[in-house]
XYZ file of C-alpha atoms in Angstrom:
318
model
C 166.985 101.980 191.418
C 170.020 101.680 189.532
C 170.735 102.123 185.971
C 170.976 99.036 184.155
C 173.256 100.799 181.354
C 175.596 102.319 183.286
C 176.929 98.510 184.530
C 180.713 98.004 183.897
C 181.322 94.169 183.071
C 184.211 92.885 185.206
C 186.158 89.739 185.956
C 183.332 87.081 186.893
C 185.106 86.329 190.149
C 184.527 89.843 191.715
C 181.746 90.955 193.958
C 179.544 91.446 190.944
C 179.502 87.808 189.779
C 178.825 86.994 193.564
C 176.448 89.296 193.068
C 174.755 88.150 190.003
C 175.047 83.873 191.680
C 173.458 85.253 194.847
C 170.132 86.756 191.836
C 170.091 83.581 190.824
C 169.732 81.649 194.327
C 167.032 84.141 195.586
C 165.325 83.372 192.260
C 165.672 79.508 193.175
C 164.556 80.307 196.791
C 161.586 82.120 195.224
C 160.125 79.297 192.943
C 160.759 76.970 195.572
C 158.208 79.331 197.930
C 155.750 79.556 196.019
C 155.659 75.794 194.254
C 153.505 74.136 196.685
C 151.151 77.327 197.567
C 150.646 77.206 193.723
C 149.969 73.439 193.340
C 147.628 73.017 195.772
C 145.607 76.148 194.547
C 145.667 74.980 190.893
C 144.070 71.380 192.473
C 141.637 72.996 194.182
C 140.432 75.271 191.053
C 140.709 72.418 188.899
C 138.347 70.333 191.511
C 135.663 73.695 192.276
C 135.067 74.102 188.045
C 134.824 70.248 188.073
C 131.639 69.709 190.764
C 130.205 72.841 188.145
C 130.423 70.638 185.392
C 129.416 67.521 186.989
C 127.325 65.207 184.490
C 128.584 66.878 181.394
C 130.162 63.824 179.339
C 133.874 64.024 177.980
C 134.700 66.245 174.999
C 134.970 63.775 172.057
C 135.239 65.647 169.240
C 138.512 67.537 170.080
C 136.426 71.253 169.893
C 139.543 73.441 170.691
C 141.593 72.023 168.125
C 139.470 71.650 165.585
C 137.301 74.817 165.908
C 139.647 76.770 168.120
C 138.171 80.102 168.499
C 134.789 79.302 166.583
C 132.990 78.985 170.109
C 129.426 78.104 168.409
C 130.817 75.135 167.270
C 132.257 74.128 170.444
C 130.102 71.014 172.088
C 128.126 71.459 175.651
C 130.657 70.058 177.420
C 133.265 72.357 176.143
C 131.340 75.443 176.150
C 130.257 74.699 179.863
C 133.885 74.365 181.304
C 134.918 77.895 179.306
C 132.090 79.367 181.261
C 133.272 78.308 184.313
C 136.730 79.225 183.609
C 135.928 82.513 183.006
C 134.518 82.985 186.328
C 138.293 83.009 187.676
C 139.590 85.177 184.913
C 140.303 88.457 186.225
C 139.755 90.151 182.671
C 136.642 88.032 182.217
C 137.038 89.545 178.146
C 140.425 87.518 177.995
C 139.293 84.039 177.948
C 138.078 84.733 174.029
C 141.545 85.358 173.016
C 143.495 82.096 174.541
C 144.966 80.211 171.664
C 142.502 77.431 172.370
C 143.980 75.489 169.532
C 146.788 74.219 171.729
C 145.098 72.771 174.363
C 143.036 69.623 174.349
C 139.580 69.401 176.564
C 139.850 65.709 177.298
C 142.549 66.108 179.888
C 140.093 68.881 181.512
C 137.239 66.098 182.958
C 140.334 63.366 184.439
C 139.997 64.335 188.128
C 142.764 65.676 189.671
C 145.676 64.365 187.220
C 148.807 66.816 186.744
C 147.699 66.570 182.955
C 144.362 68.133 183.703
C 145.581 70.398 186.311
C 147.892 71.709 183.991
C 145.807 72.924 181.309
C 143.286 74.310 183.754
C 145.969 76.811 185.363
C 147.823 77.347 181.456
C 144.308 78.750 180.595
C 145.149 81.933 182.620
C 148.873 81.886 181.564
C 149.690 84.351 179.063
C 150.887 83.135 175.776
C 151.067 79.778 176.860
C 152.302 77.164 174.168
C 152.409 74.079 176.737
C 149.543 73.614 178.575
C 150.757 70.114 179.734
C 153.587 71.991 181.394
C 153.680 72.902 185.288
C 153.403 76.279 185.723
C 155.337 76.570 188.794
C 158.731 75.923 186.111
C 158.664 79.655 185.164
C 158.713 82.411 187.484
C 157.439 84.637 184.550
C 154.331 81.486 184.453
C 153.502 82.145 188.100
C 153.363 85.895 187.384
C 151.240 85.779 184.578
C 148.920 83.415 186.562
C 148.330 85.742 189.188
C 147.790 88.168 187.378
C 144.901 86.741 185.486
C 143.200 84.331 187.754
C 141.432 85.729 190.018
C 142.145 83.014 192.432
C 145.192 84.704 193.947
C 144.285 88.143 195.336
C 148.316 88.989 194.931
C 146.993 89.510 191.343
C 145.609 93.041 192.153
C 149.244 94.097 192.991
C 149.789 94.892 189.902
C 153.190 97.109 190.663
C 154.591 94.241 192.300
C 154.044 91.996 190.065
C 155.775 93.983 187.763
C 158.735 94.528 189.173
C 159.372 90.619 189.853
C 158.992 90.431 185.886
C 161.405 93.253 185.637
C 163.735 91.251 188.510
C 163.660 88.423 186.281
C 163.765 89.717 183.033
C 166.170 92.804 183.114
C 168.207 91.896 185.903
C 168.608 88.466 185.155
C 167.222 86.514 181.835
C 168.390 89.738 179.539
C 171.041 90.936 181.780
C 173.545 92.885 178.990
C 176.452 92.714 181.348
C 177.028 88.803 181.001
C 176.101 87.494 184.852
C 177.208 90.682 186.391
C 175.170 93.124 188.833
C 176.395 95.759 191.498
C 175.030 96.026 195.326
C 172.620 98.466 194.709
C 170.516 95.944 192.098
C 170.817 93.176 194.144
C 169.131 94.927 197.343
C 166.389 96.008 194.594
C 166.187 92.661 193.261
C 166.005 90.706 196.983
C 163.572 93.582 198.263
C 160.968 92.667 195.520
C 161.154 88.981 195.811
C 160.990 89.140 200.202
C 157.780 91.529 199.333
C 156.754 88.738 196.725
C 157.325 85.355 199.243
C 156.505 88.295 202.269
C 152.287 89.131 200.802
C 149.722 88.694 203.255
C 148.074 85.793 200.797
C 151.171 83.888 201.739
C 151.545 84.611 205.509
C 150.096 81.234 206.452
C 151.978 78.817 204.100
C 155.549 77.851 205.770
C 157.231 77.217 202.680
C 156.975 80.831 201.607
C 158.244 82.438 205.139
C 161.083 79.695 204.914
C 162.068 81.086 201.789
C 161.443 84.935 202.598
C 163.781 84.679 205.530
C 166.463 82.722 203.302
C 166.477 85.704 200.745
C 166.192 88.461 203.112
C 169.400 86.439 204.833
C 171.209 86.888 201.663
C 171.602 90.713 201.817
C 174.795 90.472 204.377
C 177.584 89.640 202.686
C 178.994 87.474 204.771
C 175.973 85.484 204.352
C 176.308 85.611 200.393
C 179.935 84.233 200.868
C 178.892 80.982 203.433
C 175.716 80.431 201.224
C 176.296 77.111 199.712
C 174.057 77.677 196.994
C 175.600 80.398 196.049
C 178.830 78.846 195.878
C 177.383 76.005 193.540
C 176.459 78.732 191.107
C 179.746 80.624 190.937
C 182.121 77.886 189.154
C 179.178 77.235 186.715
C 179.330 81.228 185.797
C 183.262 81.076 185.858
C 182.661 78.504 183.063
C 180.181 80.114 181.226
C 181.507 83.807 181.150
C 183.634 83.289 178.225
C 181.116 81.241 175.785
C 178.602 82.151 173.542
C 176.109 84.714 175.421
C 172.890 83.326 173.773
C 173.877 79.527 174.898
C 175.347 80.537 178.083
C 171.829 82.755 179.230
C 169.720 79.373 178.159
C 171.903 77.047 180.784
C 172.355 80.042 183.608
C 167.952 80.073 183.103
C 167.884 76.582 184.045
C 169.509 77.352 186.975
C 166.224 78.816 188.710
C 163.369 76.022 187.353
C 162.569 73.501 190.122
C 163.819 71.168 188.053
C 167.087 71.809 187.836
C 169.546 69.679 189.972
C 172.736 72.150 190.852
C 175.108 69.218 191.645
C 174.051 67.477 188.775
C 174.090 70.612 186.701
C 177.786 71.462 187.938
C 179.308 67.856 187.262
C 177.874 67.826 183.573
C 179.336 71.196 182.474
C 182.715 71.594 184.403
C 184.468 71.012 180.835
C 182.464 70.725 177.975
C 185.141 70.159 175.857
C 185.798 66.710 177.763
C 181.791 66.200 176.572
C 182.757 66.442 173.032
C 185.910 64.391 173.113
C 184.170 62.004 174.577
C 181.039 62.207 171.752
C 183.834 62.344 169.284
C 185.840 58.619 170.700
C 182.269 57.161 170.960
C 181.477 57.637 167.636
C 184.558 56.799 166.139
C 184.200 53.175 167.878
C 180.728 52.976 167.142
C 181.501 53.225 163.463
C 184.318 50.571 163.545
C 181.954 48.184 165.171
C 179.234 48.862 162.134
C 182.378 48.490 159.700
C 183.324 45.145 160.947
C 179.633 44.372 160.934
C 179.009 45.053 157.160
C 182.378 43.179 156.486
C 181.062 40.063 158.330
C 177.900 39.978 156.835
C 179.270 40.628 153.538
C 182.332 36.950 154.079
C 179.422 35.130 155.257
C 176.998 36.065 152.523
C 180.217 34.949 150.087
C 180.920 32.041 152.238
C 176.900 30.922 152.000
C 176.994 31.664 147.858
C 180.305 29.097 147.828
C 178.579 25.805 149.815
C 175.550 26.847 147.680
C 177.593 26.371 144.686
C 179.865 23.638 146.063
C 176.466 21.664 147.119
C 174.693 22.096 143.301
C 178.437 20.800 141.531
C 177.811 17.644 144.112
C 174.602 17.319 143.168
C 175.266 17.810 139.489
C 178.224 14.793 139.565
C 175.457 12.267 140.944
């Protein structure tokens, strides 16, 4: 495996910017494998730990906020569903050190809702701050949830695991080179994610082998080159290179969420200088048009004061 600090940075339209694009599509293909496989798991946990606490009423007193890790003051229903929970918790020791505080019980008991779905699977993210979000928006999310629930038996590969966290986090999220990598770290970094998308726990969901073939496809280079999602990404690093490092590693990030639109993505930051001229124009009308406002108000207040005054001096001569 190659050394990230001996990378050279280079001119982002040479082989290691195609290079660095082609990370960032595998990522994409990856998330997009595992999102339903992950989904319909996280449903069918959430429904299992529900027919265990069948007949316990709703939390109404908001225990996990309130008392957060003070479990004795945690009501039945509460208590019951952290039981269960713990059952799927690899590290069954782990579930006493969730920052309960910043999830809320009450979405737990509303059947199958994304809201309640959510903060089941969160539970067994580590570190998580929004349990209302998906998990399947983070590829470091998904890790951590295998890891810890023993749901997924891909959780006991612990080495592999870790080097999709190291795919994501060295070769791409804290990448020092500025959206550059050479041929040797992109092999590395498609072998680990085909092994990910490649595990027997995944060999009957078609979503996954779709997207194993599509990244294994991606180590020819004539491939790379006729990817069209590849060749999205490029212009959007070409613009991006020469900005601020810390701003331009937050946008190239949303690149790999499931959420993220590329077309959409690519039209809004061609030139975001033309953004700001036209924030700047905008503005500069909008405050005319409160000027004239104020100034309107303020002659028809006067005008209102005069026939006022006119009216009384009539009323005054009869």
């Amino acid at each position: 495996m190659a050394d990230v600090s001996e990378r050279q940075k280079g001119d982002p339209e040479d082989e290691n910017c195609l290079n660095f694009a082609t990370l960032v599509t595998a990522l994409r293909f990856t998330m997009k494998g595992l999102e339903d496989i992950v989904k319909l798991s996280m449903k069918d946990l959430h429904r299992k730990i529900s027919k265990k606490c069948e007949g316990w009423d709703p939390c109404t007193k908001d225990c996990l906020k309130v008392h957060n890790k003070n479990f004795y003051k945690w009501c039945n229903t509460c208590t019951k569903w952290k039981e269960e929970l713990a059952q799927f918790m690899r590290v069954p020791g782990k579930i006493n050190r969730i920052q309960w505080e910043d999830f809320e019980s009450k979405y737990w008991t509303k059947n199958e809702t994304p809201c309640a779905v959510n903060q089941v699977a969160n539970v067994f993210v580590h570190k998580c701050r929004d349990p209302l979000k998906p998990v399947t928006e983070d590829i470091l999310d998904i890790v951590s949830l295998f890891e810890n629930c023993n749901y997924f038996p891909i959780g006991r590969k612990r080495k592999l695991l870790a080097d999709v966290r190291q795919v994501r986090n060295v070769y791409f999220a804290h990448n020092p080179t500025k959206f550059m990598i050479n041929e040797e770290e992109l092999m590395y970094c498609l072998d680990v994610l085909s092994k990910l998308l490649g595990d027997n726990s995944f060999k009957s969901d078609k979503k996954c082998q779709e997207m194993q073939k599509y990244i294994c496809n991606l180590k020819k280079t004539e491939n790379r080159t006729n990817c069209v999602e590849v060749s999205k990404i490029v212009p959007i690093l070409r613009t991006l290179v020469h900005r601020n490092s810390n701003e331009a590693m937050l946008e190239v990030n949303s690149l790999i969420s499931n959420e993220q639109d590329i077309p959409v993505y690519l039209k809004r930051h061609l030139n975001p200088r033309l953004d700001w001229m036209l924030l700047i124009v905008f503005s500069f009308f909008l405050i005319q048009h409160l000027t004239k406002g104020i100034e309107n108000d303020n002659l028809q207040e006067r005008g209102n004061i005069k026939s006022f005054t006119s009216s009384k001096k009539i009323q005054l001569i009869f």
